[in-house]
XYZ file of C-alpha atoms in Angstrom:
559
model
C 76.901 81.411 90.342
C 74.464 83.719 87.744
C 71.124 83.710 87.573
C 69.265 84.715 84.442
C 66.557 86.361 85.979
C 65.840 87.930 82.671
C 64.328 84.945 81.229
C 62.208 84.317 84.845
C 58.454 83.107 83.707
C 59.921 81.785 80.231
C 59.932 78.482 78.846
C 62.961 77.367 77.108
C 65.075 74.005 75.780
C 67.701 72.636 76.410
C 69.936 70.593 74.385
C 73.384 69.368 75.031
C 74.207 68.401 78.678
C 78.021 68.517 79.185
C 79.498 70.741 81.653
C 78.454 74.354 80.408
C 74.982 72.857 79.628
C 74.005 71.717 82.414
C 75.954 74.697 83.919
C 73.568 76.898 81.625
C 70.472 74.731 82.898
C 71.308 75.290 87.104
C 71.561 79.038 85.709
C 68.350 79.529 84.320
C 66.352 77.689 86.994
C 67.533 79.206 89.646
C 66.834 82.922 87.630
C 62.985 81.259 87.624
C 63.137 80.428 83.756
C 60.859 77.201 83.128
C 62.548 74.858 81.164
C 63.129 71.517 79.255
C 66.539 69.679 78.413
C 67.676 66.639 76.970
C 70.771 65.108 75.391
C 71.341 62.656 72.715
C 73.332 60.591 75.218
C 71.153 58.647 77.441
C 73.521 58.554 79.974
C 73.348 62.362 80.170
C 69.816 62.489 80.694
C 69.735 60.236 83.462
C 72.259 62.114 85.432
C 70.327 65.709 84.250
C 66.978 63.500 85.412
C 68.964 62.344 88.929
C 70.060 66.000 89.723
C 66.212 67.399 89.408
C 66.290 68.676 86.255
C 62.828 68.041 83.699
C 64.539 66.093 81.220
C 62.047 65.749 78.312
C 62.639 64.648 74.067
C 62.805 67.721 72.050
C 61.163 65.906 69.348
C 57.796 65.363 71.564
C 57.416 69.352 72.864
C 54.907 72.342 72.014
C 57.839 73.918 70.256
C 55.052 77.404 70.475
C 55.716 77.330 73.759
C 59.532 77.977 73.636
C 61.070 81.118 74.349
C 64.382 80.056 72.900
C 66.332 77.105 72.291
C 69.689 77.013 74.359
C 72.183 74.929 72.227
C 75.149 73.886 72.996
C 78.400 74.679 71.296
C 79.729 71.655 70.492
C 76.638 70.615 68.600
C 75.950 71.569 65.070
C 74.075 74.864 64.006
C 74.413 74.948 60.250
C 77.640 72.204 59.604
C 78.102 69.797 57.978
C 74.624 69.359 58.511
C 72.310 70.841 61.579
C 71.238 69.023 64.490
C 67.544 67.374 64.223
C 66.919 70.441 67.456
C 68.252 73.246 65.583
C 65.868 71.918 62.555
C 63.129 71.913 64.673
C 63.355 75.274 66.138
C 63.774 76.669 63.086
C 60.514 75.621 61.436
C 58.561 77.049 64.998
C 59.976 80.504 64.541
C 62.198 79.973 67.780
C 65.443 81.182 68.661
C 69.103 79.046 69.257
C 71.197 80.921 71.311
C 74.292 79.844 73.611
C 75.515 80.190 77.161
C 77.353 83.205 76.390
C 74.223 85.265 74.773
C 72.650 84.090 78.462
C 75.587 85.424 80.201
C 75.877 88.530 77.640
C 71.374 89.478 78.333
C 71.832 89.008 81.871
C 75.054 91.511 81.403
C 72.681 93.905 80.066
C 69.718 93.624 82.164
C 71.955 94.115 85.090
C 73.323 96.832 83.593
C 70.172 98.863 82.528
C 68.176 97.821 85.413
C 70.588 100.403 87.432
C 70.528 103.053 84.755
C 66.545 102.931 85.125
C 66.856 103.606 88.650
C 69.209 106.607 88.322
C 67.812 110.235 89.064
C 66.693 112.040 85.851
C 69.851 114.559 85.368
C 72.089 111.292 86.291
C 70.750 109.290 83.698
C 71.073 111.649 80.385
C 74.470 112.253 81.794
C 75.255 108.704 81.514
C 73.063 107.673 78.419
C 75.170 110.418 76.662
C 77.950 108.001 78.273
C 77.414 105.147 77.423
C 76.091 106.112 73.864
C 79.473 107.962 73.191
C 82.075 105.080 74.742
C 83.487 106.309 77.586
C 82.968 106.804 80.962
C 80.028 107.851 82.556
C 81.350 110.642 84.938
C 82.100 112.757 81.836
C 85.598 112.155 81.973
C 87.224 112.737 78.411
C 86.885 109.653 75.790
C 90.829 107.697 75.059
C 92.691 110.153 72.250
C 92.596 108.576 68.997
C 96.037 108.077 67.537
C 96.114 109.672 64.157
C 98.869 107.492 62.493
C 96.351 104.947 63.651
C 97.050 101.637 65.524
C 98.141 102.814 69.302
C 97.115 104.660 72.471
C 98.182 108.195 72.950
C 99.757 107.937 76.825
C 99.209 111.955 77.606
C 97.468 111.838 80.458
C 94.112 113.186 79.603
C 93.277 109.510 77.692
C 95.232 108.086 80.701
C 92.640 109.374 82.853
C 89.538 108.512 80.069
C 90.527 104.814 80.438
C 90.795 104.234 84.299
C 87.914 107.063 85.194
C 90.646 109.487 86.546
C 89.078 112.069 84.968
C 86.253 111.784 87.124
C 88.412 113.446 90.277
C 88.236 110.328 92.514
C 84.254 110.744 92.589
C 83.679 106.915 91.765
C 80.046 107.310 92.852
C 78.161 104.043 91.658
C 75.344 105.475 89.610
C 77.914 107.680 87.612
C 80.023 104.431 86.770
C 76.934 102.322 85.311
C 79.180 101.762 82.207
C 81.645 100.623 84.395
C 80.640 97.985 85.704
C 81.620 94.378 85.473
C 83.757 94.816 82.186
C 83.362 92.251 80.061
C 86.478 91.506 77.979
C 85.902 88.478 75.336
C 89.272 87.335 73.529
C 88.611 85.200 70.451
C 91.654 83.454 67.836
C 92.456 80.025 65.900
C 95.153 79.806 68.056
C 96.521 80.999 71.226
C 93.128 81.763 73.265
C 93.549 79.839 76.138
C 96.860 81.527 76.947
C 96.331 84.801 76.323
C 93.334 84.314 78.535
C 94.810 83.081 81.702
C 97.560 85.912 81.709
C 95.418 88.176 80.714
C 93.365 87.130 83.566
C 96.897 86.998 85.588
C 97.852 90.448 85.316
C 94.512 91.200 86.491
C 94.825 89.796 89.649
C 97.907 91.309 90.299
C 96.627 94.337 89.279
C 93.935 93.857 92.317
C 90.782 92.890 90.205
C 88.361 90.373 90.758
C 88.886 87.929 88.153
C 85.918 85.769 86.579
C 87.998 83.837 84.159
C 85.149 81.338 82.321
C 83.826 80.300 78.505
C 85.857 78.144 76.016
C 88.668 77.997 78.661
C 87.264 75.366 80.688
C 85.085 77.034 83.405
C 81.421 77.054 82.037
C 81.001 81.276 82.061
C 77.462 81.562 84.186
C 79.253 79.088 86.968
C 80.986 82.662 87.569
C 80.424 85.138 90.135
C 77.346 87.182 90.186
C 77.483 90.462 88.571
C 78.141 93.479 91.319
C 78.460 97.305 91.439
C 82.490 97.742 90.712
C 84.145 98.929 87.759
C 87.246 95.778 89.545
C 84.974 92.457 89.012
C 86.475 91.836 85.218
C 84.655 88.768 83.482
C 87.438 87.333 81.349
C 86.068 85.041 78.664
C 87.532 82.736 76.236
C 85.239 82.645 73.409
C 85.291 80.115 70.282
C 84.078 80.906 67.001
C 80.861 78.098 67.597
C 80.421 79.648 70.976
C 80.602 83.244 68.657
C 77.762 82.235 66.479
C 75.135 81.245 69.075
C 75.396 84.832 70.467
C 74.512 87.358 68.250
C 73.786 89.607 71.125
C 77.829 89.725 71.699
C 78.867 93.000 72.910
C 82.686 93.302 75.460
C 84.179 95.763 76.371
C 87.107 94.930 75.187
C 87.315 91.912 72.374
C 90.773 90.304 71.535
C 91.095 88.770 67.688
C 94.809 86.812 67.883
C 94.638 85.597 64.386
C 92.836 84.246 62.082
C 93.866 80.784 59.810
C 91.907 77.822 58.998
C 90.379 76.111 61.182
C 86.573 74.315 61.747
C 85.424 74.634 58.440
C 83.601 71.727 58.491
C 81.632 73.646 61.389
C 81.250 76.502 59.511
C 81.371 75.597 56.145
C 83.891 77.651 54.457
C 86.954 79.787 55.846
C 84.741 83.066 54.914
C 82.160 81.765 56.935
C 85.060 81.400 59.613
C 86.337 84.593 59.744
C 83.308 86.643 59.137
C 82.395 84.507 63.347
C 85.851 86.312 64.258
C 85.015 89.366 62.722
C 82.129 90.288 64.589
C 83.016 89.805 67.513
C 85.803 92.878 66.985
C 83.195 95.002 65.058
C 80.744 94.671 68.385
C 83.181 95.512 71.158
C 83.507 98.902 72.408
C 87.081 98.807 71.819
C 89.088 96.161 69.697
C 92.840 94.806 70.133
C 93.373 93.154 66.446
C 96.717 91.497 66.114
C 96.855 91.592 62.778
C 99.814 89.551 61.675
C 98.100 87.227 59.521
C 95.728 88.933 56.405
C 92.136 87.936 57.223
C 93.053 90.619 60.577
C 94.798 92.791 59.064
C 91.035 93.579 56.982
C 89.322 93.359 59.464
C 91.451 95.521 61.238
C 91.890 98.331 58.679
C 88.188 98.083 57.964
C 87.216 98.587 61.936
C 89.929 101.761 61.490
C 88.179 103.225 57.943
C 84.480 102.964 60.031
C 86.168 104.873 62.911
C 86.027 101.888 65.413
C 88.353 102.395 68.649
C 90.922 99.689 67.194
C 94.848 98.756 68.512
C 96.136 97.073 66.324
C 99.151 94.265 68.251
C 101.588 93.359 64.420
C 105.080 93.544 63.206
C 107.041 96.636 63.335
C 110.616 97.749 62.345
C 113.271 96.368 64.929
C 116.173 98.280 66.536
C 118.171 98.307 63.479
C 115.055 100.023 61.633
C 114.372 96.322 59.399
C 111.011 95.382 59.351
C 110.980 91.539 60.920
C 107.953 89.859 61.524
C 110.268 87.088 63.091
C 111.540 89.375 65.738
C 109.505 91.967 66.636
C 105.360 93.272 67.635
C 104.498 96.006 69.127
C 101.123 97.571 70.120
C 102.120 101.500 68.659
C 103.306 104.425 71.328
C 103.160 101.967 73.965
C 104.388 98.281 74.202
C 107.054 96.193 72.072
C 108.617 92.595 72.412
C 111.526 92.012 70.338
C 113.888 89.245 70.114
C 111.940 87.175 72.870
C 112.052 90.142 75.715
C 109.231 92.685 76.490
C 109.240 96.951 76.705
C 107.374 99.891 77.347
C 109.434 102.400 75.879
C 113.051 102.133 77.033
C 112.072 99.385 80.116
C 112.637 96.360 79.575
C 109.749 93.647 81.566
C 110.754 90.899 82.768
C 108.938 88.174 81.272
C 108.165 84.175 82.658
C 109.783 81.674 80.502
C 106.171 80.290 79.876
C 105.603 83.433 77.313
C 108.972 81.718 74.850
C 108.850 82.220 71.234
C 107.217 84.752 68.852
C 103.068 83.747 69.164
C 103.697 84.551 72.957
C 105.214 87.308 72.456
C 102.146 88.326 70.244
C 99.741 87.024 72.746
C 100.994 88.929 75.763
C 101.027 91.968 74.311
C 97.626 91.518 73.307
C 96.908 91.138 76.684
C 98.889 94.338 78.103
C 96.816 96.264 75.786
C 93.900 94.981 76.833
C 95.027 95.551 80.403
C 95.746 99.416 79.788
C 92.206 100.009 78.076
C 90.784 99.030 81.015
C 92.985 100.997 83.170
C 94.204 98.808 85.253
C 97.454 99.877 87.497
C 100.769 97.880 87.894
C 99.335 94.681 85.981
C 102.692 94.659 84.244
C 104.431 92.168 87.103
C 101.972 89.907 86.345
C 104.206 88.918 83.086
C 107.047 87.925 85.523
C 105.443 85.301 87.168
C 103.018 83.430 84.864
C 103.434 79.724 84.698
C 101.805 79.273 81.597
C 98.843 76.754 80.965
C 99.007 72.639 80.954
C 99.699 71.006 77.435
C 101.105 74.242 75.944
C 104.581 74.568 74.950
C 104.893 73.146 78.637
C 107.489 71.633 80.073
C 107.344 68.892 81.805
C 110.528 67.360 82.828
C 114.327 67.383 81.948
C 117.070 64.660 82.552
C 121.324 65.975 82.138
C 122.194 63.563 79.902
C 126.256 63.522 79.156
C 126.342 67.364 79.643
C 123.555 67.729 76.894
C 120.279 69.155 79.024
C 117.205 66.908 77.016
C 114.266 68.878 77.981
C 110.460 67.076 77.364
C 108.074 69.641 75.698
C 104.108 68.923 75.984
C 102.668 70.601 73.241
C 99.294 68.490 73.249
C 97.331 71.063 72.556
C 98.697 71.695 69.227
C 96.293 69.919 67.050
C 96.500 72.098 63.806
C 99.736 73.245 61.482
C 99.636 76.149 62.544
C 99.215 75.833 66.372
C 102.680 73.528 65.922
C 104.875 76.140 63.994
C 105.516 78.607 66.965
C 107.091 75.327 69.071
C 109.543 74.069 65.856
C 111.273 77.775 66.167
C 111.026 77.798 69.829
C 113.732 75.296 70.387
C 116.936 73.688 69.590
C 117.545 70.164 68.423
C 113.768 69.255 68.293
C 112.884 65.493 67.972
C 109.469 66.397 67.059
C 106.612 63.882 68.142
C 103.184 64.390 65.588
C 100.258 61.855 65.198
C 97.067 61.828 65.843
C 93.802 62.242 63.282
C 95.293 64.408 60.938
C 93.420 67.478 60.085
C 93.196 69.317 56.080
C 96.285 70.164 54.875
C 98.412 68.296 57.290
C 101.976 69.349 58.178
C 102.683 70.911 54.502
C 102.571 74.305 55.682
C 105.015 73.344 57.638
C 107.658 71.779 55.457
C 109.849 75.315 54.978
C 113.373 75.607 56.534
C 111.830 78.416 58.976
C 110.141 75.663 60.328
C 112.224 72.446 59.748
C 116.005 74.563 60.836
C 116.306 73.207 64.484
C 114.845 69.639 64.044
C 116.650 66.765 64.082
C 114.845 64.106 63.729
C 110.099 63.225 63.585
C 108.333 60.619 64.387
C 104.927 60.211 63.033
C 102.387 58.134 65.412
C 99.055 56.865 64.665
C 96.298 57.268 61.734
C 98.309 60.356 60.811
C 101.469 58.031 60.043
C 101.511 57.443 56.777
C 99.998 60.417 55.623
C 102.931 62.593 57.416
C 105.413 59.888 56.376
C 104.390 60.553 52.433
C 104.632 64.574 53.406
C 108.555 64.209 54.557
C 109.409 61.637 51.734
C 107.506 63.495 48.912
C 107.514 67.520 49.622
C 111.051 69.095 47.805
C 112.932 72.120 49.493
C 115.505 74.373 48.053
C 114.295 73.987 44.414
C 113.820 70.784 44.167
C 117.551 69.822 45.381
C 116.784 67.792 47.798
C 112.968 66.222 49.791
C 112.875 66.971 53.537
C 113.453 63.337 54.506
C 116.840 63.783 53.232
C 117.557 65.991 55.517
C 115.213 65.636 58.667
C 115.044 62.299 58.755
C 110.993 60.294 59.792
C 110.171 57.426 61.443
C 106.657 55.763 61.756
C 105.510 54.151 65.208
C 102.175 53.074 65.858
C 101.277 55.490 69.164
C 102.905 57.596 70.980
C 104.985 55.244 73.349
C 106.168 54.335 70.595
C 107.674 56.865 68.997
C 108.561 58.403 72.239
C 110.864 55.628 72.954
C 112.370 55.662 69.472
C 113.130 59.615 69.796
C 114.427 58.581 73.920
C 117.150 56.291 71.755
C 117.838 58.548 69.106
C 118.848 61.525 71.128
C 120.826 59.489 73.152
C 122.266 57.756 69.956
C 122.807 61.508 68.888
C 124.595 62.702 72.043
C 127.195 59.752 72.032
C 128.036 60.497 68.984
C 128.876 64.047 69.674
C 125.843 65.464 67.160
C 124.939 67.623 70.251
C 127.790 69.340 71.545
C 128.272 69.798 75.689
C 126.332 72.491 77.664
C 123.460 72.862 74.607
C 119.821 71.583 74.725
C 117.921 68.722 73.061
C 114.183 68.261 73.059
C 111.829 66.339 72.627
C 108.652 67.817 71.752
C 105.392 66.339 71.318
C 102.986 68.737 69.071
C 101.046 66.302 67.425
C 99.780 68.606 64.655
C 96.326 66.644 64.516
C 92.984 65.781 66.679
C 93.637 63.228 69.562
C 90.456 61.215 68.978
C 92.090 57.820 66.966
C 93.436 56.709 70.150
C 92.511 59.531 73.029
C 89.620 61.295 74.150
C 90.519 64.442 74.546
C 94.403 66.744 73.920
C 94.687 66.342 77.473
C 94.213 63.040 77.990
C 97.092 63.324 75.430
C 99.265 65.095 77.073
C 98.882 63.538 80.489
C 99.966 60.247 78.790
C 103.182 61.571 77.616
C 103.990 63.176 80.668
C 103.723 59.919 82.257
C 105.620 58.810 80.089
C 108.304 61.520 80.026
C 108.900 61.029 84.080
C 109.420 57.718 83.487
C 112.605 58.524 81.182
C 113.380 61.611 82.989
C 113.242 59.898 86.282
C 110.367 62.585 88.167
C 113.915 65.304 86.854
C 111.269 67.626 86.630
C 110.862 71.237 85.434
C 110.693 73.625 87.733
């Protein structure tokens, strides 16, 4: 646990008593703060009281005594309308922050405390280094690539990144800036996979990795800050959390992609994108995957402003043709081409969990972050990364009449953009989609590039009618045919029924010789929807699918 000593003696109000809220409350109390907590759910309030936390309805407290309101990221700050606790805080002139902001302030206080303890001469040297964004030991800053978007690999550059320019003199008092590095990762899709991959490759490189944030573990439950450059904090941050973190200042900030999502919580796509950009702007080094227009614009603005920024994007393939479907690159450094990772001429072994062009880009961002950090030997982590549950996770397979039938759980794919990678990563797809539809539904997927490998679709839950209508009315090839003419779909009441239909159809197609022996067929759950019509969350939906798939595959779980 990180004790929030920088708030010692201050009184804070906290609203939202889920996992991160309770962790925040404990960290504040442990650090000596005076807190009062509340939640709209009576059961949550009662559990907090049983845990010894002082609970009181925030409508009855003296707001003039409150230094800050700590708001759970799941509670609306501005849209669709501010939560009543946020309204009360605004009226009283009380700042509203989240647990990531508390983490950032405590880290800043930790670094400042040890900076203040330096002898004056060393303090001046460290201060100049902190301002210049280079190692406090006096090593050279990383060289800028005049062509833009990359890192030069000269020895002096590597030295500037990993501290070796200090001649091995890694005295604690001279490397304050290098202590407890903080890597923040955001994006509409791919945040959790990239966060987990980066944490994994850094562990393989010998780092003490503290991973948390939006990926699941509350950030304040991580290990306390330490006088070590080898203890690194890898934190997934959502737009909700960025909105509550005005002081965000990561050592490395990664923005993976920006597509429309959470508009109901931010009021507009422009506001949503601006939050993602803030993470990049306030980072010491920004890594931007500029495969979409908003990220390209952010990359261009940072570069023009002289910001230390690394771009990850489409590049010329081996034939010299620019093909964003086939090739990504970190210029002069790493590349992904047709499913293979390379460093120069060297092919890097990679896990099957990194299948698909989207994971090519995610992995390059993770590799670039590890390189900027100065890690050594981290590339080997690509080969044994196991991936995350519910993200293109192969949960079972069975051999049926010479065809491998795979069950793929992509329950985390809750919007059309996050479904697209799976539709482009497999052959002979039987697609299960449905739940509570988001704005735009699946219309952006009704293009040949996404449908080419699909055989049939099955729509379930609240979205079944809407998705079926999209298939029936959306035309392809200049109006010559509708999607449903080429790719049949069937409605189903729920996931159980949808999977039963898919199982029957895939067996029938194999028996009819429509899928050749030695090929594969994929029953893919990629809902393109929220789960809340029939499930508590995407995890519960994915677990339900996995349990059903096990029945069909006879326990033939993939190795």
